[in-house]
Amino acid sequence: MPIQYYIVLSLALFCIGIVGVLTRRNAIIIFMCIELMLNAVNLLLVAFSKMHHNTVLAADKATQAGIEGQLFVFFIMVVAAAEVSVGLAIIVMMFRNTHSVDVNFLNRLKN
Amino acid sequence: MNSIIVSALMGMVMMFSGIVTNSKQSIKNIAIAAMAVLLVAHLADANDIFKININVHGMLNFNRFGMYFTTLVIGATLLYTIISGDEVVKVGANSADYFALIFFVLTGVSILASYNNLLMLFLGIEILTIPLFVLTGSDKKNLKSNEASLKYFLMGSFSTGIMLMGIALYYGASGNFNIDVNRVANEPVNSGILIPLGLLLMFIALAFKVSAAPFHFWTPDVYDGAPTVFTSFMATIVKAAGFIAFIRLFESRSADMGVSWTILMPVIIIATLLVGNVTAVFQQSVKRMLAYSSIAQAGFMLFALVGLNDVAKEGLLLYTVAYSIATIGIFSILLKMKDYTFEGYNGLAKTQPLLAFANTVFLLSLAGIPLTAGFFAKYYVLAAALKQDTSILWLVIVALVFAAISAYYYFKVIQAMYFKDGEAAVSEIKPSFKLTLLLLAAIIIIVGIFPTVVFNWFYF
Amino acid sequence: MISLLLILIPLLGGLITFVLKDAKTAKNFALAVSLVTLAVSVFSVSGAAASQLQYDAAWLPTFGSRFTLQLDGMGKMLTLLTAISFPVVFIATYNNEYKNAHQFFALMLLTQTGLTGVFAAADVLLFYFFWELALIPVYFLASIWGGEKRIQVTFKFFVYTFLGSLLMLAGIVYMYYHNPEQSFALSSFYKIQLTGAKSGLVFWLFFIAFAIKMPVFPFHTWQPDAYEQSPTAVTMILSGVMVKMGVFAVIRWLIPVFPQNAAHFSNIIIILSVTGMLYASFIAIKQDDLKRLIAYSSIAHIGLMCAAIFANNTTGLNGVMIQMFNHGINVIGLWIVANAIEQQLGTRKISALGGLAQKAPTLAILLVVLAFANIALPLTNAFIGEFLMFNGLFTYNVWAAAIAGVSIILGAVYTLNMVQKVFYGNTNTVTENAVEISGNVKWILIVLVLLIIILGVYPQPVFNLTGDTIKTIFNK
Amino acid sequence: MNQLVYLVPLFPLLGFLINGLGRKSLSKSMIGTIGSGAILASFVVSLMLFFQVKNGAVATVNYFNFINVQNLTIPFAFQVDQLSSLFLLIITGVGFLIHLYSTAYMHEEEPQHFGRYFAYLNLFVFSMLLLVMGANYVIMFIGWEGVGLCSYLLIGFWFKNDNYNYAAKKAFIMNRIGDLGFLLAIFWIIAKLGTVNYADVFTNDSIQKLSSTDITAITILLFVGAMGKSAQIPLYTWLPDAMAGPTPVSALIHAATMVTAGIYMIARSNLLYSASEVAQNLVAIIGLATALFSATIALKQNDIKKVLAYSTVSQLGYMFLGLGVGAYTGAVFHVMTHAFFKALLFLGAGSVIHAMHHEQDIRKMGGLKKHLPITHITFLLGCIAISGIPPFSGFFSKDEILAAAFAHNPIYWGLGVAGAAMTAFYMFRLYATTFLGTFRGTQDQEHHLHESPSAMTIPLIVLAVLSVIGGFVGVPEVLGGHHALHEFLSPVLVTEQHHEIAHQTEYMLMGISVAIAAIAIIFAINKFSKKPDLQDAQGLGKTLENKWYIDELYDAVIVNPLNNLAGFFKNVVEKSGIDGIVNGVGRLVSYSSRQIRLIQSGQVGGYILFMVMAIVVIVLIWVNDGFIYKLFTK
Amino acid sequence: MSATQILFWILSVVALFSAIMVLLSKNPVHSVLWLIAVFFSISGHYILLNAQFLAIVNMIVYAGAIMVLFLFVVMLMNLNKETEPQKNLWLKLAGVVSGGCLLMILVSLIRQASEVTNKQVLLKDGNIGLIKNLGKALFSDYVVPFEISSVLFLSAMIGAVVIGKKN
């Protein structure tokens, strides 16, 4: 597969994530959209990782080239998990206090 | 490496100390002691006395600049703990945990001061920010604190996403995550599109971390909403860490971004200075004013990125000292005030002359008046930019015009303290607090007269 | 060493004064400190060897900046003026009451430190330091002990001058990176050959900083307000010594560093200065506030100095030199009178006064001498300076001198107006109970008046003193 | 001789210091003695100097360098030569008489003010001596301004009266206008010659160094100075107002000495003036115009001192006419004779005023002849002298000027004679109204009328004698004299290039002028001794009485516009303009602060939207290696 | 078109459609479910790319753990569509437009990037995605970040406790 396909696909997912962040008011959904963005990045990284691997593969059959990309994805998942735990805790805390997760109500701090 | 390991360890120590004791005072003392241990450990490392040697496989690269920066940050945090420790433990029930989180933040700072791989940059930033989300929201009953925390979290995660996309693009072109900090700076490579685009996205994410306009929006709200004592921490130590990460990446990579660097930086700088300085003018609350002021100061620190030379690094170090210490001092006084508005400071000079004096020194330093460290901080970063390219003079002039505007809101506090009548309400002041405050003021003035003491230590 | 002493004595004195809690002690101590400084300064002018007037120490080794003090003729003259001014001010306002007097006098002495430093610094960064050091205490002095609108007014003053000095800072850094010796030393700055379009910009950066301080039209609007609102002791220092910083800086740091630009832009600057002279004189005619009147008069005088500097000839520059000193003396004298009137009668409104000559004849006589010195009557000191300055300006351009000369006439108009309305005529309800000035004010005024006359008849000592500075500038 | 020179100004200076400092402790008689004594001493020294000069000893004495800078040296030096020694005599001589007179005239003052008065007077003489003795223009200028100062102080001597203060101020300011011209002339000389010393300037070499433009400019600028000091059109209006001062002051300053400083200056610079025809013509025309113009005003004045004041202006105009037509000796001669008779007239007027208890309106006098015999006689002699009736002094000096004017341009002469006729007319109008007829004052005044004390009458007598015989030092050749004055002054004054006028013509000219003057006198005495002109004037007369409304004109054309301009500067340009801009910048900052902070809406969505848009823009900036950058650079 | 290619297209379409549905669903629960669908399709891509380990981790951690957590929270809060009023239409439009712009710019830029032209991703070849190789690398070269991520977890844990604990 040409790498461009993956690039376009993940960029599309990434931008859908962004659009989601911009258009939704529910904090949880916004957070989910951010997760979507991260997954788009993951996909891109894996695709690049394979691409690099392929370039070297022809010369060196035993090459481990490209493995960094996949490890990076692994770390992103780790971090995402950590982030989710904290993020959801914050959202829950917010909900406990205001009974809403609407970000539009977050306007005590402004100007 | 010592600092990373020891700070993580000390973080755990603090976690467990919360189980062992419930006395807030002793928790604070443990924290101070732990911080001192961390500082000693790091100094031992920096002076080659004792090193924990781990094969880092090129993930980290400890150079003098990074080590020294870490020293300054740990030192500043120690001072912060001493002067504001009492307030930290007052925020909530989990005081030990707050300190633990602070130590983890320091781990992140240490990583950011020495990363050589974008993975470490990513991890460092996450280790730095996740505790901050928590600290921001630590005043759980306070809706403002909640709101700040959520805002910070959402926007922070968003910026992380942007940064990751940048890293991915960078990886797509280069095939690895090394940034090679030892590469000779400004040696342009034929970098095509992906690397510069990736760097651009990373730039944006880092700009978000250091609250450069137009990615600064989180700053005022978060700084305002967070418990004041943590605002102080965030606005100083964390911000400086953002800059070290920034300069570390672009020191060797700015040339890869091509011509855009020379147009992008001025635009960002001017926007940052404009937003920071101009918006601060109208603020009614000192705390929020300081939030905007921190944006404004970031605008000056960005000059170090225009320079990206030795002077710039020295300037950044000096700025770290000058800005951090002054801001910690101002916030520590703010914490004692009952009323955070400017009016709340009215007549402070009469009731608390020492506080007023120290506060004045800090404010003068922020405004960049000579004889205070802030002057040389500004001087060095601006000189760095001019050294790189004297045709940037116009930008320096613009920046200085904004510096003059900044005097407006800093001096509003001074005016309130000295020239207006009123009874400034302050909570109880301990003698030790005053002593520490004087120490901070003394540092500001000494560095303001002999800025080279900071570097002499660094170079020799 | 002498030059260092001149800075150290008021600095230490000032710091000590902060600690003295008793108002009387603080006052006397500050006076003593200022007198000691005066003694040292007199020695520096009269008997000190050149080596004693130099002081050099390492300061920022990695940066090419040293703590270098050096007193040449102009420096000696202006430090002497500073050293004279402070005791004079202290004595003349001896009876004024200040809350927190120890802080007041401490800040005054710190101001003196800054001023002396500015005049003695031979390193541009050091110069900048002292430049600001002189400003900060004045800001506090004026804001704490000033008049009703002091906060806004002094802040405007502060920001205005701060902006100016920041611009200068940009210029300094720029120059530094064009200095092959990578140094801030005066001597190496003099060697810089800056060319091209940017040099013009840098020239203006410096000039605007100095122009605000002097102040030259149209950068002057902070001044009348600041003079009006500051406590008189501070106003005396502001107008007597501090505005000389700007003039001094132009002579020391601008003209010799940017000779081509100075010549190139002299037209614009002279037009500005001359416009300012007339403009300020006209406004002074309409002033009803004694302090504002003196302020505008001062703007007119400074405009002449600025124009004469840029006329770029020795005659004019000699005039500027002596006028710096003399204007200081004269204007302080005028402020003392203004203070004496305000302290006694509680008003500065010229229209509310009148007939004081009957009540306070000595004051009236002294004022008349001061007033005529203010309009440069021959045999008063100001004549020498103005004569030479106009002469220099004339050499530059006949019309410039002729138009600027109109200010001589206007000067007479507003000064005599003031004298007439305040001292002549009949007494009214305000001035009915006026009494003669107190002894300290009288004697200090007499000293000033004697200085005015002596220097008006025999100005040569000042020329001899400043000759070397002029030579340096014109031989460059 | 050199040892004596400094003594001349030193005595008055000492007198000033002693009287000034000791005014509260010294007694009146002491003060009077010191004041007059100082001038007398000066006079004696001046006399000694004069005789030495007469024997040909001319000296320039350098004391110290007043100003000595790189390219310019101005010595503090005195020059005693024919011209200055003559003026010294006039100043100290007339000055002494007036001092003497003052001791009596001012006797009513409190001791303190009495002392002040004499201090001022001494200072004035000191300044005047500096002016005359200075060996260069700068020293002259010092004296020049010094006399202006003293004039200011003395006009406003009674400082409680605001009108007097205004008059004093006006005098000083108008003088200053002239001074500016003088100063510029000095600068011009310095710029071209590098020196201001007479000895260096008045040499043929120097004159050759100057282009004709230079000379014209210098001379005209000097003349502007003279206009101010010597009250010529357009700067004359201060002099009549200056009559606010004590009468002896008017006599000394505003008649005999200070106002002639302009004449002295031009006479001193005669070498320059002779080289510039333009300037000479200007001087002549202005002088003539002033002479006529002020004579017309004098016709209708009712204040005894005002008449004399306008007459002074008019006589000064004659002197300038003389200077303008090259009759330098004539002008100086007229200065001398004028000093005698005008001082006499003023002192006489003072005597009258003294007797009338400070009444100055001649309409309320009349018939004083019998009450004040000495004053009357001396006054009459003065009137005759000023009217140019031979052989009184005024005749010789005025005739010399008129003759030179005729040689230059007969029209000048014609106008000059017309002026002389008016002079004769108004002087005798004054005389007749005051001394002849019947007394028109109050009973009370009449009761107290008395002749003045001898300290006042002695000067009157001395001056009257001088007025009568003073002219004989300059009897023209045509009348068989040999003009001693001309001979005496010839080393310092350029020989006048008279177009030789035939003796017949000259006799005829004298005849005509004397005849016209005589007719005017007779007409005036006839008209006013019986029924003086007491009604308010109508038509032209009213215009004359109001001085052609020149003061009002100046107010309307110059003073008020400038005043309004100043007000405009103060209230509009300064407040709204310059300060408005400065404050506007501050306001702009706080306004933008209020606006920009609205972007900080508090909405996370908005924040992120901004960020995304910023990313789009930044990427766009970056695209194609910065196409926007290229857009700017190309 | 080979089977893998067909699979690629199907997975891509599913992923994009589900992603869009995440945005469009009014009900948060549906959004969560759609997101899980996205993750599954991405996992499918991983498998196609022969990155089995990541595919599994993605399914377990993301789709399994994280999304379930989300679902719990959503359920817990009992959010239904009524709780979320519509955002300002203009703001929405602005969001869509700027997101679209970004996509357009990035795609148009990267498509022509020389680094990636003619680069292929060979789907079946290579074994770097296998757990053995990844594990080796993780515990040798990547041991430092691995250890450090424990600090991250620690802080996240403390954070969750601090925030979540009632006091």
Tab-separated table of C-alpha atoms in Angstrom, chain D residues 290-387:
chain	number	residue	atom	x	y	z
D	290	THR	CA	9.810	109.518	15.263
D	291	ALA	CA	10.661	113.159	15.671
D	292	LEU	CA	7.553	114.256	13.843
D	293	PHE	CA	5.213	111.629	15.099
D	294	SER	CA	5.907	112.076	18.765
D	295	ALA	CA	5.909	115.830	18.349
D	296	THR	CA	2.322	115.602	17.149
D	297	ILE	CA	1.387	113.581	20.185
D	298	ALA	CA	3.096	116.011	22.493
D	299	LEU	CA	0.873	118.730	21.159
D	300	LYS	CA	-2.129	117.470	22.990
D	301	GLN	CA	-0.770	115.936	26.178
D	302	ASN	CA	-1.925	117.348	29.454
D	303	ASP	CA	0.404	115.570	31.823
D	304	ILE	CA	3.423	117.722	32.399
D	305	LYS	CA	5.766	114.766	32.321
D	306	LYS	CA	4.098	113.191	29.317
D	307	VAL	CA	4.698	116.300	27.269
D	308	LEU	CA	8.328	116.200	28.221
D	309	ALA	CA	8.479	112.498	27.510
D	310	TYR	CA	7.142	112.864	23.995
D	311	SER	CA	9.401	115.765	23.518
D	312	THR	CA	12.282	113.493	24.522
D	313	VAL	CA	11.227	110.906	21.994
D	314	SER	CA	11.038	113.608	19.413
D	315	GLN	CA	14.471	114.991	20.262
D	316	LEU	CA	15.930	111.517	20.140
D	317	GLY	CA	14.458	111.287	16.687
D	318	TYR	CA	16.457	114.348	15.746
D	319	MET	CA	19.582	112.760	17.028
D	320	PHE	CA	18.959	109.714	14.898
D	321	LEU	CA	18.266	111.912	11.976
D	322	GLY	CA	21.664	113.404	12.578
D	323	LEU	CA	23.274	109.996	12.778
D	324	GLY	CA	21.459	108.907	9.665
D	325	VAL	CA	22.661	111.811	7.622
D	326	GLY	CA	26.198	111.360	8.863
D	327	ALA	CA	26.265	114.246	11.279
D	328	TYR	CA	27.702	112.146	14.095
D	329	THR	CA	29.147	115.105	15.869
D	330	GLY	CA	25.862	116.873	15.569
D	331	ALA	CA	24.063	113.985	17.127
D	332	VAL	CA	26.496	113.702	19.989
D	333	PHE	CA	26.345	117.455	20.394
D	334	HIS	CA	22.610	117.268	20.611
D	335	VAL	CA	22.872	114.499	23.162
D	336	MET	CA	24.882	116.814	25.290
D	337	THR	CA	22.727	119.880	24.977
D	338	HIS	CA	19.610	117.781	25.260
D	339	ALA	CA	20.957	116.302	28.445
D	340	PHE	CA	21.254	119.769	29.879
D	341	PHE	CA	17.945	121.222	28.910
D	342	LYS	CA	15.859	118.115	29.159
D	343	ALA	CA	17.231	117.323	32.591
D	344	LEU	CA	16.502	120.881	33.469
D	345	LEU	CA	12.965	120.665	32.186
D	346	PHE	CA	12.275	117.425	33.987
D	347	LEU	CA	13.733	118.646	37.204
D	348	GLY	CA	11.729	121.808	36.769
D	349	ALA	CA	8.663	119.760	36.219
D	350	GLY	CA	9.627	117.818	39.316
D	351	SER	CA	9.850	120.989	41.233
D	352	VAL	CA	6.380	121.928	40.034
D	353	ILE	CA	4.992	118.537	40.915
D	354	HIS	CA	6.685	118.711	44.288
D	355	ALA	CA	5.083	122.029	44.895
D	356	MET	CA	1.717	120.831	43.638
D	357	HIS	CA	1.766	117.744	45.832
D	358	HIS	CA	2.082	115.236	43.059
D	359	GLU	CA	-0.385	116.850	40.745
D	360	GLN	CA	0.822	116.385	37.207
D	361	ASP	CA	-2.086	117.623	35.103
D	362	ILE	CA	-1.204	121.006	33.661
D	363	ARG	CA	-4.870	121.878	33.310
D	364	LYS	CA	-4.964	122.142	37.080
D	365	MET	CA	-1.950	124.400	37.290
D	366	GLY	CA	-1.394	127.873	35.901
D	367	GLY	CA	0.086	131.043	37.220
D	368	LEU	CA	2.854	129.288	39.058
D	369	LYS	CA	5.221	132.004	37.943
D	370	LYS	CA	4.909	133.960	41.105
D	371	HIS	CA	4.982	131.041	43.471
D	372	LEU	CA	8.006	129.305	42.008
D	373	PRO	CA	10.282	131.992	40.693
D	374	ILE	CA	13.484	130.041	40.301
D	375	THR	CA	11.730	127.084	38.831
D	376	HIS	CA	9.911	129.370	36.491
D	377	ILE	CA	12.994	131.088	35.193
D	378	THR	CA	14.999	127.991	34.754
D	379	PHE	CA	12.089	126.242	33.107
D	380	LEU	CA	11.652	129.055	30.703
D	381	LEU	CA	15.320	128.932	29.795
D	382	GLY	CA	14.995	125.247	29.176
D	383	CYS	CA	12.009	125.841	26.937
D	384	ILE	CA	13.851	128.366	24.927
D	385	ALA	CA	16.823	126.098	24.649
D	386	ILE	CA	14.807	123.196	23.359
D	387	SER	CA	12.977	125.382	20.920
